[in-house]
Tab-separated table of C-alpha atoms and ligand atoms in Angstrom:
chain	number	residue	atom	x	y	z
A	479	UNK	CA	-152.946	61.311	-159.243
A	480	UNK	CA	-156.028	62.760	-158.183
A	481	UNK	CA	-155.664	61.253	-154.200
A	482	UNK	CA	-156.325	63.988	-151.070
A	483	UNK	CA	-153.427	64.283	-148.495
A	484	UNK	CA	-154.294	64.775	-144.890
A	485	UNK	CA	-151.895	63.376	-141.872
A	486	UNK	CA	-153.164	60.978	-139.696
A	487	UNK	CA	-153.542	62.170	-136.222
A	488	UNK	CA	-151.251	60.221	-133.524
A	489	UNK	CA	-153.442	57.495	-132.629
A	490	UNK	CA	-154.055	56.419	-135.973
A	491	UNK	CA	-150.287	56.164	-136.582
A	492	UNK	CA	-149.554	53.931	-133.486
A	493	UNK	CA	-152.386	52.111	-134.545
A	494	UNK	CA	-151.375	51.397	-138.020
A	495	UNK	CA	-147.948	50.315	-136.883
A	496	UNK	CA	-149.272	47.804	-134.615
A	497	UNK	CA	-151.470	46.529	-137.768
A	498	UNK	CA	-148.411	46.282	-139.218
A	499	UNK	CA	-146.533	44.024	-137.327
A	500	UNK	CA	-144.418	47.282	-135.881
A	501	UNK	CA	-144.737	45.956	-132.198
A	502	UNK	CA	-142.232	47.875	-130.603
A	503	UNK	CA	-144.634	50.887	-131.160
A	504	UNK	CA	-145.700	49.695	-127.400
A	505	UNK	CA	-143.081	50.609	-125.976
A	506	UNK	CA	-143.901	54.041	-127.094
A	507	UNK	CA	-147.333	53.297	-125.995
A	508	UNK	CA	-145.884	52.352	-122.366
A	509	UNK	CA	-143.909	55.456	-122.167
A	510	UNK	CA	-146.534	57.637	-123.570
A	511	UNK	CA	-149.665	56.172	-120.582
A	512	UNK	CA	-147.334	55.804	-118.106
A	513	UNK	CA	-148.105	58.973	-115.595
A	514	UNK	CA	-151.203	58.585	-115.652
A	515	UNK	CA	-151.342	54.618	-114.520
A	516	UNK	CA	-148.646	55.291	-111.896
A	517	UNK	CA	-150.818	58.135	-110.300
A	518	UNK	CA	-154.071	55.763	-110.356
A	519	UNK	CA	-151.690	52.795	-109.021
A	520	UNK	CA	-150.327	55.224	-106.062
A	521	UNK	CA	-153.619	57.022	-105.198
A	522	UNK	CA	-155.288	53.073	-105.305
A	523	UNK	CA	-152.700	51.101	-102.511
A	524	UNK	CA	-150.357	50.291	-105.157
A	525	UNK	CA	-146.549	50.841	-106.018
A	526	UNK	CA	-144.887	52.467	-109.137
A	527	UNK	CA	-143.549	49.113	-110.125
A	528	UNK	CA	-147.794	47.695	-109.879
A	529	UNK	CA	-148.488	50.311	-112.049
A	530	UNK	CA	-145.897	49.770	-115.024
A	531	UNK	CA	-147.172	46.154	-114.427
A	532	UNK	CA	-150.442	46.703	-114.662
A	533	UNK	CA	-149.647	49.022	-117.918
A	534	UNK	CA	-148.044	46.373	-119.520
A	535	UNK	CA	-150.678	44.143	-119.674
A	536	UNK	CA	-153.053	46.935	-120.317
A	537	UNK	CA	-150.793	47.283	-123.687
A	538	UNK	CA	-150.502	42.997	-124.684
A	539	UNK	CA	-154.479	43.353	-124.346
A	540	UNK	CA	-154.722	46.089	-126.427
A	541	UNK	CA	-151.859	44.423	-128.936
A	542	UNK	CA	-154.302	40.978	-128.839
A	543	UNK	CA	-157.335	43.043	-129.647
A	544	UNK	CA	-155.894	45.014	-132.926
A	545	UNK	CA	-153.874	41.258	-134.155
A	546	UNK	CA	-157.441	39.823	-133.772
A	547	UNK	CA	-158.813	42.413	-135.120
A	548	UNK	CA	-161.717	42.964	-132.211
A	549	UNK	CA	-160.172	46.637	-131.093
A	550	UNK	CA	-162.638	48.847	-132.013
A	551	UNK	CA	-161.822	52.554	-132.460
A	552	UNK	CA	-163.681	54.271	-130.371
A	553	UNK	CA	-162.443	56.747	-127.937
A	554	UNK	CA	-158.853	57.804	-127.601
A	555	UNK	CA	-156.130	55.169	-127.440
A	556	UNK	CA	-154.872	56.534	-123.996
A	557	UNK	CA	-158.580	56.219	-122.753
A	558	UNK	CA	-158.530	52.895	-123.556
A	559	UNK	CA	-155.371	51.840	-122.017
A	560	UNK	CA	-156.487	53.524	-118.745
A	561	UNK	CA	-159.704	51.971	-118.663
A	562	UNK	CA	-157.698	48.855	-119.263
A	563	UNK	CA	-155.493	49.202	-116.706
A	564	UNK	CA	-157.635	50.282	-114.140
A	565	UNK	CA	-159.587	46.902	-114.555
A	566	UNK	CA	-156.839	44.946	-114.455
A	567	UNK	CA	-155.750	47.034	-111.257
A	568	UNK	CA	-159.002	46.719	-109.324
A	569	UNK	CA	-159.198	43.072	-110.041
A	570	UNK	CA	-155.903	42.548	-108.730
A	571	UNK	CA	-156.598	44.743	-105.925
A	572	UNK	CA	-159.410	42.155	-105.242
A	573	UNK	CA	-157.710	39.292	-105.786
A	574	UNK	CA	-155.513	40.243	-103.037
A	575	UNK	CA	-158.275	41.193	-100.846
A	576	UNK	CA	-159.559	37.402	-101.331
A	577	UNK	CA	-155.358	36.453	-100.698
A	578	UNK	CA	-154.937	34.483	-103.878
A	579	UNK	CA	-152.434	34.226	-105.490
A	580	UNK	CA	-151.750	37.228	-108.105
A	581	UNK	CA	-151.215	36.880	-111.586
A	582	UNK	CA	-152.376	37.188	-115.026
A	583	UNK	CA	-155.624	39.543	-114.509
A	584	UNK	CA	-155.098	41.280	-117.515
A	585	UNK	CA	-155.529	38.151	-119.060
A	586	UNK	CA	-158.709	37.500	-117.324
A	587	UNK	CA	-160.148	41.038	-118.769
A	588	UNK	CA	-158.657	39.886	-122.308
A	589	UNK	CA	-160.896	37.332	-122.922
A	590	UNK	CA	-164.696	37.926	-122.475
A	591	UNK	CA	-165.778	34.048	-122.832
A	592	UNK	CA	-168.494	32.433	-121.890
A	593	UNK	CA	-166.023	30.760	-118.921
A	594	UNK	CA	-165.556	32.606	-116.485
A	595	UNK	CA	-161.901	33.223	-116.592
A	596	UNK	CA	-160.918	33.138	-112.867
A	597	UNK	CA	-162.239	29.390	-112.936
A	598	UNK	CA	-159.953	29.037	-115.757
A	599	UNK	CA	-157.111	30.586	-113.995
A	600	UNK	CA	-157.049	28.611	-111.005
A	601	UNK	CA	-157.464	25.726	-113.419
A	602	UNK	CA	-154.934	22.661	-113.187
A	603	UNK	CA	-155.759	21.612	-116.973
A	604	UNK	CA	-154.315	25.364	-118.436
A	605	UNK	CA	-151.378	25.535	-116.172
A	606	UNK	CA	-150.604	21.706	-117.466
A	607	UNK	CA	-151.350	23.356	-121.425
A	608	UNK	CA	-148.612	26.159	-120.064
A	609	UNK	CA	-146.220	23.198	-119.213
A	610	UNK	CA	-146.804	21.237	-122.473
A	611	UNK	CA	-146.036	23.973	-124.555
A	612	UNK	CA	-142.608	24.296	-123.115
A	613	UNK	CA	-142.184	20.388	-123.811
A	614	UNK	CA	-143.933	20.773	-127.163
A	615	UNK	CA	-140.705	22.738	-129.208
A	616	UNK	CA	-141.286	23.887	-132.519
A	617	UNK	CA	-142.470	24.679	-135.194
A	618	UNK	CA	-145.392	22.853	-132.851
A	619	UNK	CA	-145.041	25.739	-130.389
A	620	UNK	CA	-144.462	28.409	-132.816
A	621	UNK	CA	-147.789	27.240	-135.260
A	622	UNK	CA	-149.893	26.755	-131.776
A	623	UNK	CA	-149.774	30.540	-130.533
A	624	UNK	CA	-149.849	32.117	-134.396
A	625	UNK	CA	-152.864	29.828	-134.550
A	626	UNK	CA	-154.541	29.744	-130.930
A	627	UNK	CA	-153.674	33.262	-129.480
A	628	UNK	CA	-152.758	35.503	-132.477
A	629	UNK	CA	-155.307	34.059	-134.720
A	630	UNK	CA	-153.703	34.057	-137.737
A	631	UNK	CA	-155.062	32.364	-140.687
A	632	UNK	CA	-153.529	29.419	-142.265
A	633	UNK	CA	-152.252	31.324	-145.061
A	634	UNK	CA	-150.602	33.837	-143.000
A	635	UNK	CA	-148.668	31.055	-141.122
A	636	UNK	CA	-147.612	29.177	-143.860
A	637	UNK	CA	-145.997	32.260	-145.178
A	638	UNK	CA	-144.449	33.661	-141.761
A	639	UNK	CA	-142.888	29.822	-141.159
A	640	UNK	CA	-141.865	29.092	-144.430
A	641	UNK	CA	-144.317	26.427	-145.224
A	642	UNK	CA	-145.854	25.772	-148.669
A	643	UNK	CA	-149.308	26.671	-148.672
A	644	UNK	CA	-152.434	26.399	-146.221
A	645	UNK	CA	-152.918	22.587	-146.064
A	646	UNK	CA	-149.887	21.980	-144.951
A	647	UNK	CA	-150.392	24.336	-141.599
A	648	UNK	CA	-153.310	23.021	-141.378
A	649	UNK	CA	-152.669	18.995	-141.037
A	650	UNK	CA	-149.615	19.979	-138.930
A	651	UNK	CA	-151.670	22.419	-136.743
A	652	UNK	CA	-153.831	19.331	-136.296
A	653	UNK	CA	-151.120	17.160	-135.427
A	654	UNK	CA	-149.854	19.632	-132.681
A	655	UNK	CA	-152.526	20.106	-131.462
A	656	UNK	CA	-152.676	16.345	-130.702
A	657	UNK	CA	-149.365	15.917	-129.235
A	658	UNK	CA	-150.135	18.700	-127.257
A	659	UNK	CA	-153.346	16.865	-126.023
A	660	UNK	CA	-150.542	13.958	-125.058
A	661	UNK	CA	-148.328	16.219	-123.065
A	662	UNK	CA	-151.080	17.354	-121.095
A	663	UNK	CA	-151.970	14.454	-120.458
A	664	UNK	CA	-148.763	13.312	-119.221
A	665	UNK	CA	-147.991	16.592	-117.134
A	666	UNK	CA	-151.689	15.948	-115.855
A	667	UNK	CA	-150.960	11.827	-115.192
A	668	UNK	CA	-147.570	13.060	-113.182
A	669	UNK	CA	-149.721	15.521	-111.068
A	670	UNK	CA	-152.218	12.655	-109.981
A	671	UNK	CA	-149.346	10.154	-108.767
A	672	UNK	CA	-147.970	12.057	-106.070
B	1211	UNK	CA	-178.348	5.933	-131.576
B	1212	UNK	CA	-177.401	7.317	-134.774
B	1213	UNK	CA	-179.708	10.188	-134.338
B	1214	UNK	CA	-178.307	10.894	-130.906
B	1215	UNK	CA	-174.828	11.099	-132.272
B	1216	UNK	CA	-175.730	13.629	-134.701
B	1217	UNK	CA	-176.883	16.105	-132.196
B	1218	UNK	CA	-173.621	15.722	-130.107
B	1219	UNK	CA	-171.658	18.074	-132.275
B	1220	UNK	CA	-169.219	18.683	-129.474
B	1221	UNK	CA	-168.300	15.038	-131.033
B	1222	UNK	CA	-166.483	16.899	-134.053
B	1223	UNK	CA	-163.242	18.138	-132.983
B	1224	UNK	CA	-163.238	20.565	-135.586
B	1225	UNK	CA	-166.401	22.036	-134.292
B	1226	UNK	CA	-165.898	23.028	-130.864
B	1227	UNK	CA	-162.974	24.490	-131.946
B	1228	UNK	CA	-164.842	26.831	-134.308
B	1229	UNK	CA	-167.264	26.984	-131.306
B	1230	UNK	CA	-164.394	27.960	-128.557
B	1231	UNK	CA	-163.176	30.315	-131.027
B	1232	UNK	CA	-166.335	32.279	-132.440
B	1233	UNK	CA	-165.797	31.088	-135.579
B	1234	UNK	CA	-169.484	30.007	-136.133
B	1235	UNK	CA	-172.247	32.194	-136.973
B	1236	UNK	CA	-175.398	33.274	-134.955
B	1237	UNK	CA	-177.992	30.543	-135.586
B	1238	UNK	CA	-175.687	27.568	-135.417
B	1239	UNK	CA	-174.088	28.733	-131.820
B	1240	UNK	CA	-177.743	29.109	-130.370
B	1241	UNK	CA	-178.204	25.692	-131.528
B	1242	UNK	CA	-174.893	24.519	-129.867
B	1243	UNK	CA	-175.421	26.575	-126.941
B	1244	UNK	CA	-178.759	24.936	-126.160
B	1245	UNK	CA	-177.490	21.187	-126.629
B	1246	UNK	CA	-174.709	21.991	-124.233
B	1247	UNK	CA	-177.200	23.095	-121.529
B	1248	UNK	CA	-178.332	19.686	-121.958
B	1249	UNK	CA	-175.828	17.355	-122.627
B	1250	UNK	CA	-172.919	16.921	-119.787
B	1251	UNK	CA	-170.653	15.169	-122.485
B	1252	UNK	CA	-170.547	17.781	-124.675
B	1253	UNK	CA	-170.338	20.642	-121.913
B	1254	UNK	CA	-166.935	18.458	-121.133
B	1255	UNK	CA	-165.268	18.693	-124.904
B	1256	UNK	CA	-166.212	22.414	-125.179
B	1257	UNK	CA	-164.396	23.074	-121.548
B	1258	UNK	CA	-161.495	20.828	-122.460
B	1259	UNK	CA	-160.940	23.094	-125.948
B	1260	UNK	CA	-161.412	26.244	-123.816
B	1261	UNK	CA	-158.536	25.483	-121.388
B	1262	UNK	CA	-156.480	24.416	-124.362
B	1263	UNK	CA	-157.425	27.664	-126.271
B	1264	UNK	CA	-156.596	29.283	-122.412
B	1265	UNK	CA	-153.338	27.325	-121.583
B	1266	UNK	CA	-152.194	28.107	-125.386
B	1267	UNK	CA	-152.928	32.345	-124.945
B	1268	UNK	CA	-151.594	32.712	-121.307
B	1269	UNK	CA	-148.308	31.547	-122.649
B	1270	UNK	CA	-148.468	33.753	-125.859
B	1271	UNK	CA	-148.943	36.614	-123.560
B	1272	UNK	CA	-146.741	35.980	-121.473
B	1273	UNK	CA	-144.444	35.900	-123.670
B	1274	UNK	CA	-145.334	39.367	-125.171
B	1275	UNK	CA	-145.286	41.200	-121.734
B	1276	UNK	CA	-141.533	39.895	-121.336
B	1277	UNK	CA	-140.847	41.167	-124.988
B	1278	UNK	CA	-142.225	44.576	-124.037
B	1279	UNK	CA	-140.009	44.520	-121.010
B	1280	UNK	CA	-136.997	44.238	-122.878
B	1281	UNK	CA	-138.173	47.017	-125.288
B	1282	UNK	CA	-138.536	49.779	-122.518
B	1283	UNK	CA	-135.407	48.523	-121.394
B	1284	UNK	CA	-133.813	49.037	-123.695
B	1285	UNK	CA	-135.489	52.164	-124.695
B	1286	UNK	CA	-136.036	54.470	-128.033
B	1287	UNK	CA	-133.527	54.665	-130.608
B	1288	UNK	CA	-132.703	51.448	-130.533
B	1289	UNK	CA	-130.329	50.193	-133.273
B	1290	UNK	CA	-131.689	49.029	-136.405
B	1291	UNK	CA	-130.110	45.685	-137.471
B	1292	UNK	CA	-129.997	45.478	-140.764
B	1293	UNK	CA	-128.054	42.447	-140.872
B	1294	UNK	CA	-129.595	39.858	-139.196
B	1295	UNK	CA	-130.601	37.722	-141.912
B	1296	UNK	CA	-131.185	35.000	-140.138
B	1297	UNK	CA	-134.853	35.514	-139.161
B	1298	UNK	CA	-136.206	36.353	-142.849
B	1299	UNK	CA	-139.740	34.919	-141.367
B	1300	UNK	CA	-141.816	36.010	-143.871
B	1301	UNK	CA	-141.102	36.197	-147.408
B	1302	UNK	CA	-142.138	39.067	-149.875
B	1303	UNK	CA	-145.257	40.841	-149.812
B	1304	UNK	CA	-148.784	41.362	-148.023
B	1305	UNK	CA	-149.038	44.711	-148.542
B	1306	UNK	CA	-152.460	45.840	-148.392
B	1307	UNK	CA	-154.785	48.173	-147.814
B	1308	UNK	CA	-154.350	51.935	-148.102
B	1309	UNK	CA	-151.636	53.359	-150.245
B	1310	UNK	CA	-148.783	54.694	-147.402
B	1311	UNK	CA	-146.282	57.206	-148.246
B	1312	UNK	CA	-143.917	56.628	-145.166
B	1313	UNK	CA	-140.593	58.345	-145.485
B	1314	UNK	CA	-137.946	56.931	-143.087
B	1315	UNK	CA	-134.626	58.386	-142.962
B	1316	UNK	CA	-132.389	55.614	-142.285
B	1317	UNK	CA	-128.922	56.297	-141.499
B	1318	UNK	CA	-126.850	52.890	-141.540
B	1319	UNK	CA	-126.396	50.975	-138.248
B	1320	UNK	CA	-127.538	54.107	-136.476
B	1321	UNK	CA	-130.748	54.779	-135.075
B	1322	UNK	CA	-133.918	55.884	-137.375
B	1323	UNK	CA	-135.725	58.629	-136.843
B	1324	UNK	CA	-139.347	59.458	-138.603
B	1325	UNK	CA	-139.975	62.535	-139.780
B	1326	UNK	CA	-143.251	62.563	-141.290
B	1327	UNK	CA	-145.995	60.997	-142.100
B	1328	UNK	CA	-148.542	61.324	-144.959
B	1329	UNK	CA	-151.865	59.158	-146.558
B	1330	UNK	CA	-152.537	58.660	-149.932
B	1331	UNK	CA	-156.040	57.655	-149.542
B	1332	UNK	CA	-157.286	56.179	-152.424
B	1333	UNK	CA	-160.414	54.661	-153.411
B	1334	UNK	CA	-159.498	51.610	-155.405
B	1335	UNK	CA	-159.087	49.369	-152.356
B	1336	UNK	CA	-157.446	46.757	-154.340
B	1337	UNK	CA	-154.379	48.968	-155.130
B	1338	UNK	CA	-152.012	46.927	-152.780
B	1339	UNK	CA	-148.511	49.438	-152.892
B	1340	UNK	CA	-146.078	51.047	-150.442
B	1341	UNK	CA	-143.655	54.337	-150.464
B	1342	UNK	CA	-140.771	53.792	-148.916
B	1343	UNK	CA	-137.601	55.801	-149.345
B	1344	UNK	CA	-134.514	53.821	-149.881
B	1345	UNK	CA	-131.291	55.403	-148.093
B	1346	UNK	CA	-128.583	55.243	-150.570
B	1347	UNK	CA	-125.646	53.272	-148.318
B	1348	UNK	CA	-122.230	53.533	-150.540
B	1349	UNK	CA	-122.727	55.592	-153.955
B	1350	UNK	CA	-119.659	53.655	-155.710
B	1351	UNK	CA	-120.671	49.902	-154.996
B	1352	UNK	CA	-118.709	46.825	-156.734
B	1353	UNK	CA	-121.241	44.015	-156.480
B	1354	UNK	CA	-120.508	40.547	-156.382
B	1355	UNK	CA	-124.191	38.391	-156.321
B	1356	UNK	CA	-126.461	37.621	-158.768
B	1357	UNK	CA	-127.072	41.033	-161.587
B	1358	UNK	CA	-129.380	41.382	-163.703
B	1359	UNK	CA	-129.464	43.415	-167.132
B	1360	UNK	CA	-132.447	44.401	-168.019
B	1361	UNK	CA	-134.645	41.884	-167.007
B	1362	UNK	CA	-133.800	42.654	-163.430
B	1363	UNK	CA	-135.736	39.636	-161.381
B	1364	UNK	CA	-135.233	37.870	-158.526
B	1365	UNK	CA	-135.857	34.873	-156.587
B	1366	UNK	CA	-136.125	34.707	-152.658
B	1367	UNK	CA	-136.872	31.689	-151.261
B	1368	UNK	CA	-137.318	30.992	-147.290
B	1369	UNK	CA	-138.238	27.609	-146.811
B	1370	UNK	CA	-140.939	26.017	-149.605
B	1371	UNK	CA	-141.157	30.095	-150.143
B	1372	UNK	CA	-140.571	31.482	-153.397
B	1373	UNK	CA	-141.199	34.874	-154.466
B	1374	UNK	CA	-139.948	37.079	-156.883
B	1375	UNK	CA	-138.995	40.406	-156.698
B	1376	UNK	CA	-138.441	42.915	-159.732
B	1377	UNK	CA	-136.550	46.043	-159.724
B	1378	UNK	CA	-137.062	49.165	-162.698
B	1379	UNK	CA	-136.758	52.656	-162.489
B	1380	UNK	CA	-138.448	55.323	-163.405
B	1381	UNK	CA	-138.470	59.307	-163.137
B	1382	UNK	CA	-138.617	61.436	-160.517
B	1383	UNK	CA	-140.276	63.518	-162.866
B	1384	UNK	CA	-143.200	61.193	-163.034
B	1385	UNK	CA	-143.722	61.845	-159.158
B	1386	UNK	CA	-145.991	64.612	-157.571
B	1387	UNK	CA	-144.137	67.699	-156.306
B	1388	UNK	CA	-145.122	66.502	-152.247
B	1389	UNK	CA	-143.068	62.863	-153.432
B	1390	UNK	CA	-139.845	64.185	-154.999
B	1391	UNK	CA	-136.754	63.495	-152.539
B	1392	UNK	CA	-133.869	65.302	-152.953
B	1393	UNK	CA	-130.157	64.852	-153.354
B	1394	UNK	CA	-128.452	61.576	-154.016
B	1395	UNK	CA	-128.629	59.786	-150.690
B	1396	UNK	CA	-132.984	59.474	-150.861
B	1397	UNK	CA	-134.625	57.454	-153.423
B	1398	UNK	CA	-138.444	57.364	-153.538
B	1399	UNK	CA	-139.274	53.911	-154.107
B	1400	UNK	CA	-142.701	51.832	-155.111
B	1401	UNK	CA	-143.164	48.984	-153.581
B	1402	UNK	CA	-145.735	47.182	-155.384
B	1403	UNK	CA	-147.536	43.740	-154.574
B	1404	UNK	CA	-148.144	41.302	-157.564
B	1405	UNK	CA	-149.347	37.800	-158.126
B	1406	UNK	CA	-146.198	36.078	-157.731
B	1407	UNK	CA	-144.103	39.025	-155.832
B	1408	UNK	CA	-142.804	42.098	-155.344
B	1409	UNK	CA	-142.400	45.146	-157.979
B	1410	UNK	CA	-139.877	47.245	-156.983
B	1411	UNK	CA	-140.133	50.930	-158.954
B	1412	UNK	CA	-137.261	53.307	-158.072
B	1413	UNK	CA	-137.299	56.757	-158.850
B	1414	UNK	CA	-134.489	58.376	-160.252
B	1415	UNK	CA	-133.147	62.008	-161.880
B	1416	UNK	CA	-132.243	59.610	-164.913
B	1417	UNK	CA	-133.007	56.628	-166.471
B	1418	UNK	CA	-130.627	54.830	-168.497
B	1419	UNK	CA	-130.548	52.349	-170.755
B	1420	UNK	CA	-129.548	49.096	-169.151
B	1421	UNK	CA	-130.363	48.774	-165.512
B	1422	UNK	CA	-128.061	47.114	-163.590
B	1423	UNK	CA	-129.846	45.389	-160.041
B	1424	UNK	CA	-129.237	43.081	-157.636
B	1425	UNK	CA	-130.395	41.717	-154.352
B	1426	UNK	CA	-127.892	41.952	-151.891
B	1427	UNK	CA	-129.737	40.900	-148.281
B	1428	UNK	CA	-133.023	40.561	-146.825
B	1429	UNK	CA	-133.875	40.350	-143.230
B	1430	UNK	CA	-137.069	40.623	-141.502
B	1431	UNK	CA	-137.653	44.192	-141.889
B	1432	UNK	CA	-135.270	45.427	-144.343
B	1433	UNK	CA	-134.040	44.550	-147.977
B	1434	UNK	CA	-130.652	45.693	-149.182
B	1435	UNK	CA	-130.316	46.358	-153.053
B	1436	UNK	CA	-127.780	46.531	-155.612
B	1437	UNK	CA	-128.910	49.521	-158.209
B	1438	UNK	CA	-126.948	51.265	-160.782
B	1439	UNK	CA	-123.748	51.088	-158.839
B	1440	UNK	CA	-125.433	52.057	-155.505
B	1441	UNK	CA	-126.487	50.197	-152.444
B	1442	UNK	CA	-129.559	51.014	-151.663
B	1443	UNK	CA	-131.316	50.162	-148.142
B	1444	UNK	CA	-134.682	50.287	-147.306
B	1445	UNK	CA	-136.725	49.710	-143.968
B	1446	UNK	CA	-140.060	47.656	-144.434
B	1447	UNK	CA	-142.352	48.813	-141.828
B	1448	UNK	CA	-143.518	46.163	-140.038
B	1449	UNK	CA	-141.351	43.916	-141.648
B	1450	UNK	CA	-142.386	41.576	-144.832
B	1451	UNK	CA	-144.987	39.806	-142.983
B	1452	UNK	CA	-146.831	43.206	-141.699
B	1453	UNK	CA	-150.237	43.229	-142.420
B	1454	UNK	CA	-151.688	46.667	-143.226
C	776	ZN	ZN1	-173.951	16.069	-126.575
């Protein structure tokens, strides 16, 4: 076996762990970025306990990116996290500026879509989605987020839920989707009546 | 009319939902893009799927940040369950990619600790195979399941999932120097992906004639095997499912 041998530096390891399904490897991560985070938090009118929350959605953004498979490797891993953070802190740091209510910027920073997320934050129709899918049970629930948020292909569900092949995710996918539609509706309908 | 219809493609469910998700190319979303500027009907399907698509992630994540809670709660060295076989969620194999020697020293129900770390980088990309070292659990074992002579395959179903997994040995002298383990307790281990399963080879000071294997559990991460008298357990980074 002809094959070179080198070791993978640090980043690469954490990396390849989180490729491989190894998720606790964030809590390493969280350990690992923490200092750093707290100090911007504390020099930036936050708390200690902003700071490990703004660091741990700093880290489910970076986990979404590498499941998706958009995280591109560019500059250190602890660079990105910061930068990461930061965002998320300054945007909350606005938020509360403007007095809204606080919650979920990370999540705003995680998804660059042609919607502006703070309209979709403040929107009624996502919170009712939020309530549906604790309604919805599974394998509904479970098939949703694999599909929706981790974006994993229909092969890749079928195997991780036990179902036979593809087609069969795929028509059930299409019927939760649809009964999620329902619930919404519903939780939507209930709103309206008060 | 029927003209009209065809240029609503926020019509076709299917669609916006490749739309919402970037799933369409270049040319096609300009198209789309440029209808929606137009059409208010359309505009109103594509921001319906987009809160869905938004509603769906925020509780995903969600849901992650309170998992990653509870993991720097509870800290490193947390204790490896081997037996929790209830959660088998994926069955055997997707291993691919880049040929990993990772060498985990396991010690039962105790915490595991890494100690190194090495690449085999090789250039046939469609070599789909992992190293892991099994941790030899009880050297006299009396095994009760299903053994095999010889022929030495298994079936593992989860759900409508069936996959077989084969066990063989072979010699430690085959291995590089870098790969040898030593002592009883640390058996270098192939785990190869095939078209219907898992090839298991296990590396060993001696072969023998008849092999005597067995499957004794499989959880998540982990599968727990009957070899030659020996209990054999291995960690599966990432667990079956893991994607490499
Ligand atoms: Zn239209």
């Amino acid at each position: 076996m002809q094959t070179p041998l080198f070791f993978l530096n640090d980043d690469s390891k954490l990396l390849d762990a989180l490729r491989n399904g190894n998720d606790q490897v964030l809590a390493e991560l969280f350990q690992k970025n923490r200092r750093p985070i707290i100090s911007l938090v504390l020099r930036n009118q936050g708390t200690e306990d902003d700071a490990e929350d703004i660091l741990q959605e700093a880290l489910v953004v970076l986990w979404e990116k590498i499941r998706s498979g958009s995280f591109e490797y560019q500059a250190k891993l602890s660079t990105y996290i910061y930068a990461t953070a930061k965002n998320i802190w300054f945007r909350r740091l606005a938020r509360r500026r403007r007095e809204l209510p606080a919650a979920n910027e990370a999540f705003e920073v995680a998804a660059e879509d042609a919607t502006p997320q703070e309209e979709l934050e403040e929107n009624e129709r996502v919170t009712a989605v939020q309530h549906a899918m604790e309604q919805i049970g599974n394998p509904c629930r479970d098939i949703l987020l694999l599909y929706y948020w981790e974006e994993q292909s229909m092969e890749e569900i079928a195997l991780k839920l036990g179902f036979a092949n593809a087609d069969t995710v795929k028509s059930k996918k299409y019927q939760c989707k649809k009964i999620l539609e329902r619930l919404v509706k519903k939780v939507l309908g209930g709103n309206n009546e008060q | 009319m029927k003209e009209k219809n065809s240029q609503h493609w926020a019509s076709d469910p299917e669609k916006v939902e490749a739309f919402v998700l970037h799933r369409i190319d270049e040319s096609e979303r300009v198209f789309c893009t440029t209808h929606l500027n137009q059409c208010e009907e359309c505009r109103r399907a594509v921001q319906e799927e987009r809160e869905l698509v938004a509603g769906i992630r925020y509780v995903g994540r969600k849901e992650m940040k309170l998992r990653l809670k509870q993991w720097i709660q509870r800290g490193q060295g947390k204790r490896f369950d081997w037996i929790q076989a209830a959660s088998l969620a994926a069955a055997i194999i997707l291993m691919l990619g880049a040929v990993f020697t990772i060498r985990w020293f396991t010690d039962f129900n105790q915490s595991k600790t890494r100690s190194h770390e090495i690449v085999l980088k090789s250039d046939d990309s469609s070599q789909r195979s992992l190293w892991i070292i099994g941790k030899v659990v009880e050297q006299k074992r009396v095994f009760r399941g299903t053994v095999s002579e010889n022929s030495s395959s298994f079936i593992i179903k989860q759900g409508n999932v069936t996959r077989t997994v084969s066990i063989r040995s072979a010699l430690t002298a085959e291995l590089p120097l870098s790969m040898r383990t030593s002592g009883e307790s640390n058996l270098q281990t192939l785990f190869e992906r095939n078209q219907d399963g898992l090839q298991l080879t296990i590396y060993t000071s001696t072969t023998p004639n008849s092999v005597t294997t067995g499957i004794e559990a499989v959880t998540a991460d982990s599968l727990i095997v009957y070899f030659r008298g020996r209990q054999i357990a291995y960690y599966i980074p990432g667990g079956w499912a893991g994607k490499m």
